[in-house]
Amino acid sequence: KRCVAALDALRVRLLEATSEQRQKALDEEFFQKVEEGHGYIKEIQRTLKQMAADNQAFSLSKPDASEAKIREALHLSLTRKVKETVLELQKVERQCSADRKDKAARQFRRVIPEASESEIQGLVDGGATAASMMKMKMAGVHVSVQEELDKVQARHTAVHRLEK
C-alpha cells in the first residue's frame, strides 16, 4: 500500500515537472518504484502459495480442527488484499501513462498549433517530445532565416554591381 501511495505521489510530481531533466529523473524514480512494487507482490504471492500448501497439509492432518478453517479464512483474506493492491498498482500505472500522454499532447499543441489531433496522437505514440519538436522547428526557422539572409545579401551584391 505504501508503494502504491508513493507511486501516486510521484505521478503528481511527474505532471508538475517543468524541465526535461526533472522529468527524466522522476521517470526513473517512478519506474524503480514500480519494479519495487512488482517485487513485493511476487514475494507476497510466493508466501501465499506456501501458506496455501501449509494449510492444505494441516487440513489433511487435522480435518476437523477449527484452526484449519481459521487458516483458510486468513489465507483468503490476505489473497483478497493482495489482489486489491495489485489492482491499485495497475490503476496508478495506467493513470501515469495516460497523464504522460495528455501532458505530451498539450505540449505538442503549444509547439505545433496547426497540427491535427491525429498528427499529435502519432507524435505522442511515436515517443517524440515537445522539446525535440521545438528544436526541429527552430532549426527549420534557422534554415529559412539563413535562406532569406542569403537572398538579401545576393540582392545587395547585385545592387552594388549595378551602381558601379
mmCIF file of C-alpha atoms in Angstrom:
data_model
loop_
_atom_site.group_PDB
_atom_site.id
_atom_site.type_symbol
_atom_site.label_atom_id
_atom_site.label_comp_id
_atom_site.label_asym_id
_atom_site.label_seq_id
_atom_site.Cartn_x
_atom_site.Cartn_y
_atom_site.Cartn_z
ATOM 1 C CA LYS A 1 0.000 0.000 0.000
ATOM 2 C CA ARG A 2 2.856 2.411 0.828
ATOM 3 C CA CYS A 3 4.438 1.687 -2.526
ATOM 4 C CA VAL A 4 1.170 2.487 -4.312
ATOM 5 C CA ALA A 5 0.818 5.744 -2.349
ATOM 6 C CA ALA A 6 4.427 6.682 -3.180
ATOM 7 C CA LEU A 7 3.775 5.956 -6.868
ATOM 8 C CA ASP A 8 0.673 8.127 -6.854
ATOM 9 C CA ALA A 9 2.638 10.990 -5.277
ATOM 10 C CA LEU A 10 5.363 10.533 -7.901
ATOM 11 C CA ARG A 11 2.725 10.580 -10.640
ATOM 12 C CA VAL A 12 1.586 14.009 -9.436
ATOM 13 C CA ARG A 13 5.181 15.267 -9.289
ATOM 14 C CA LEU A 14 5.707 13.995 -12.850
ATOM 15 C CA LEU A 15 2.795 16.123 -14.021
ATOM 16 C CA GLU A 16 4.325 19.169 -12.341
ATOM 17 C CA ALA A 17 7.823 18.645 -13.795
ATOM 18 C CA THR A 18 8.841 21.639 -15.881
ATOM 19 C CA SER A 19 12.238 20.625 -17.226
ATOM 20 C CA GLU A 20 13.274 17.651 -19.308
ATOM 21 C CA GLN A 21 15.977 16.710 -16.780
ATOM 22 C CA ARG A 22 13.500 16.763 -13.896
ATOM 23 C CA GLN A 23 11.048 14.709 -15.954
ATOM 24 C CA LYS A 24 13.709 12.077 -16.696
ATOM 25 C CA ALA A 25 14.786 11.886 -13.046
ATOM 26 C CA LEU A 26 11.191 11.451 -11.882
ATOM 27 C CA ASP A 27 10.539 8.890 -14.630
ATOM 28 C CA GLU A 28 13.495 6.858 -13.419
ATOM 29 C CA GLU A 29 12.330 7.100 -9.810
ATOM 30 C CA PHE A 30 8.803 6.098 -10.866
ATOM 31 C CA PHE A 31 9.994 3.038 -12.778
ATOM 32 C CA GLN A 32 12.206 1.985 -9.854
ATOM 33 C CA LYS A 33 9.202 2.214 -7.517
ATOM 34 C CA VAL A 34 7.087 0.197 -9.970
ATOM 35 C CA GLU A 35 9.761 -2.512 -10.084
ATOM 36 C CA GLU A 36 9.974 -2.430 -6.294
ATOM 37 C CA GLY A 37 6.195 -2.849 -6.070
ATOM 38 C CA HIS A 38 6.214 -5.766 -8.501
ATOM 39 C CA GLY A 39 8.998 -7.367 -6.459
ATOM 40 C CA TYR A 40 6.945 -7.057 -3.263
ATOM 41 C CA ILE A 41 3.931 -8.554 -4.971
ATOM 42 C CA LYS A 42 5.896 -11.525 -6.314
ATOM 43 C CA GLU A 43 7.353 -12.158 -2.868
ATOM 44 C CA ILE A 44 3.915 -11.984 -1.261
ATOM 45 C CA GLN A 45 2.446 -14.312 -3.900
ATOM 46 C CA ARG A 46 5.189 -16.882 -3.203
ATOM 47 C CA THR A 47 4.436 -16.597 0.510
ATOM 48 C CA LEU A 48 0.704 -17.049 -0.142
ATOM 49 C CA LYS A 49 1.374 -20.175 -2.228
ATOM 50 C CA GLN A 50 3.484 -21.591 0.578
ATOM 51 C CA MET A 51 0.773 -20.675 3.059
ATOM 52 C CA ALA A 52 -1.839 -22.474 0.923
ATOM 53 C CA ALA A 53 0.340 -25.593 0.793
ATOM 54 C CA ASP A 54 0.886 -25.463 4.561
ATOM 55 C CA ASN A 55 -2.847 -25.006 5.136
ATOM 56 C CA GLN A 56 -3.665 -27.980 2.947
ATOM 57 C CA ALA A 57 -1.150 -30.158 4.763
ATOM 58 C CA PHE A 58 -2.577 -29.038 8.102
ATOM 59 C CA SER A 59 -6.149 -29.700 6.943
ATOM 60 C CA LEU A 60 -5.200 -33.231 5.889
ATOM 61 C CA SER A 61 -3.540 -33.948 9.212
ATOM 62 C CA LYS A 62 -6.371 -32.455 11.308
ATOM 63 C CA PRO A 63 -9.506 -32.318 9.133
ATOM 64 C CA ASP A 64 -11.938 -31.318 11.897
ATOM 65 C CA ALA A 65 -9.771 -28.693 13.580
ATOM 66 C CA SER A 66 -11.191 -25.176 13.740
ATOM 67 C CA GLU A 67 -7.653 -23.892 13.257
ATOM 68 C CA ALA A 68 -7.789 -25.234 9.675
ATOM 69 C CA LYS A 69 -10.851 -23.071 8.965
ATOM 70 C CA ILE A 70 -9.184 -20.040 10.548
ATOM 71 C CA ARG A 71 -6.050 -20.605 8.470
ATOM 72 C CA GLU A 72 -8.119 -20.868 5.291
ATOM 73 C CA ALA A 73 -10.085 -17.699 6.116
ATOM 74 C CA LEU A 74 -6.853 -15.819 6.822
ATOM 75 C CA HIS A 75 -5.370 -17.038 3.554
ATOM 76 C CA LEU A 76 -8.450 -15.923 1.598
ATOM 77 C CA SER A 77 -8.419 -12.538 3.312
ATOM 78 C CA LEU A 78 -4.735 -11.966 2.540
ATOM 79 C CA THR A 79 -5.208 -13.112 -1.056
ATOM 80 C CA ARG A 80 -8.080 -10.645 -1.476
ATOM 81 C CA LYS A 81 -5.972 -7.781 -0.077
ATOM 82 C CA VAL A 82 -3.081 -8.625 -2.398
ATOM 83 C CA LYS A 83 -5.435 -8.624 -5.392
ATOM 84 C CA GLU A 84 -6.787 -5.213 -4.338
ATOM 85 C CA THR A 85 -3.258 -3.862 -4.005
ATOM 86 C CA VAL A 86 -2.296 -5.238 -7.429
ATOM 87 C CA LEU A 87 -5.353 -3.538 -8.938
ATOM 88 C CA GLU A 88 -4.424 -0.253 -7.237
ATOM 89 C CA LEU A 89 -0.858 -0.521 -8.542
ATOM 90 C CA GLN A 90 -2.108 -1.186 -12.062
ATOM 91 C CA LYS A 91 -4.524 1.731 -11.783
ATOM 92 C CA VAL A 92 -1.709 4.126 -10.812
ATOM 93 C CA GLU A 93 0.455 2.811 -13.668
ATOM 94 C CA ARG A 94 -2.377 3.295 -16.196
ATOM 95 C CA GLN A 95 -3.153 6.758 -14.805
ATOM 96 C CA CYS A 96 0.501 7.757 -15.043
ATOM 97 C CA SER A 97 0.671 6.556 -18.636
ATOM 98 C CA ALA A 98 -2.496 8.482 -19.528
ATOM 99 C CA ASP A 99 -1.211 11.592 -17.719
ATOM 100 C CA ARG A 100 2.082 11.391 -19.597
ATOM 101 C CA LYS A 101 0.301 11.146 -22.939
ATOM 102 C CA ASP A 102 -2.042 14.035 -22.072
ATOM 103 C CA LYS A 103 0.869 16.216 -20.979
ATOM 104 C CA ALA A 104 2.811 15.415 -24.158
ATOM 105 C CA ALA A 105 -0.248 16.176 -26.301
ATOM 106 C CA ARG A 106 -0.735 19.545 -24.546
ATOM 107 C CA GLN A 107 2.914 20.395 -25.125
ATOM 108 C CA PHE A 108 2.675 19.448 -28.805
ATOM 109 C CA ARG A 109 -0.435 21.608 -29.213
ATOM 110 C CA ARG A 110 1.549 24.589 -27.894
ATOM 111 C CA VAL A 111 4.576 23.895 -30.094
ATOM 112 C CA ILE A 112 2.637 22.925 -33.240
ATOM 113 C CA PRO A 113 -0.760 24.651 -33.034
ATOM 114 C CA GLU A 114 -1.530 23.882 -36.690
ATOM 115 C CA ALA A 115 -1.180 20.089 -36.189
ATOM 116 C CA SER A 116 -4.300 17.932 -36.282
ATOM 117 C CA GLU A 117 -5.295 15.662 -33.411
ATOM 118 C CA SER A 118 -4.253 12.578 -35.381
ATOM 119 C CA GLU A 119 -0.806 14.088 -36.048
ATOM 120 C CA ILE A 120 -0.404 14.947 -32.378
ATOM 121 C CA GLN A 121 -1.518 11.453 -31.380
ATOM 122 C CA GLY A 122 1.007 9.990 -33.810
ATOM 123 C CA LEU A 123 3.781 12.085 -32.271
ATOM 124 C CA VAL A 124 2.759 11.065 -28.750
ATOM 125 C CA ASP A 125 2.540 7.383 -29.697
ATOM 126 C CA GLY A 126 5.863 7.638 -31.542
ATOM 127 C CA GLY A 127 7.610 8.831 -28.403
ATOM 128 C CA ALA A 128 8.602 12.239 -29.721
ATOM 129 C CA THR A 129 8.981 15.068 -27.225
ATOM 130 C CA ALA A 130 7.833 18.636 -27.478
ATOM 131 C CA ALA A 131 11.381 19.780 -26.770
ATOM 132 C CA SER A 132 12.746 17.816 -29.735
ATOM 133 C CA MET A 133 9.965 19.164 -31.951
ATOM 134 C CA MET A 134 10.757 22.700 -30.810
ATOM 135 C CA LYS A 135 14.435 22.176 -31.681
ATOM 136 C CA MET A 136 13.468 20.840 -35.105
ATOM 137 C CA LYS A 137 11.107 23.759 -35.626
ATOM 138 C CA MET A 138 13.796 26.214 -34.561
ATOM 139 C CA ALA A 139 16.277 24.517 -36.893
ATOM 140 C CA GLY A 140 13.736 24.909 -39.691
ATOM 141 C CA VAL A 141 13.303 28.590 -38.819
ATOM 142 C CA HIS A 142 17.063 28.978 -38.750
ATOM 143 C CA VAL A 143 17.340 27.439 -42.209
ATOM 144 C CA SER A 144 14.605 29.670 -43.629
ATOM 145 C CA VAL A 145 16.122 32.771 -41.991
ATOM 146 C CA GLN A 146 19.528 31.826 -43.418
ATOM 147 C CA GLU A 147 17.991 31.372 -46.878
ATOM 148 C CA GLU A 148 16.326 34.798 -46.682
ATOM 149 C CA LEU A 149 19.578 36.369 -45.494
ATOM 150 C CA ASP A 150 21.417 34.797 -48.436
ATOM 151 C CA LYS A 151 18.787 36.219 -50.818
ATOM 152 C CA VAL A 152 19.098 39.709 -49.302
ATOM 153 C CA GLN A 153 22.895 39.545 -49.483
ATOM 154 C CA ALA A 154 22.693 38.425 -53.135
ATOM 155 C CA ARG A 155 20.388 41.377 -53.935
ATOM 156 C CA HIS A 156 22.672 43.721 -52.051
ATOM 157 C CA THR A 157 25.666 42.448 -54.052
ATOM 158 C CA ALA A 158 23.684 42.798 -57.288
ATOM 159 C CA VAL A 159 22.749 46.379 -56.387
ATOM 160 C CA HIS A 160 26.417 47.226 -55.682
ATOM 161 C CA ARG A 161 27.417 45.780 -59.059
ATOM 162 C CA LEU A 162 24.768 47.877 -60.800
ATOM 163 C CA GLU A 163 25.928 51.013 -59.025
ATOM 164 C CA LYS A 164 29.498 50.549 -60.331
#
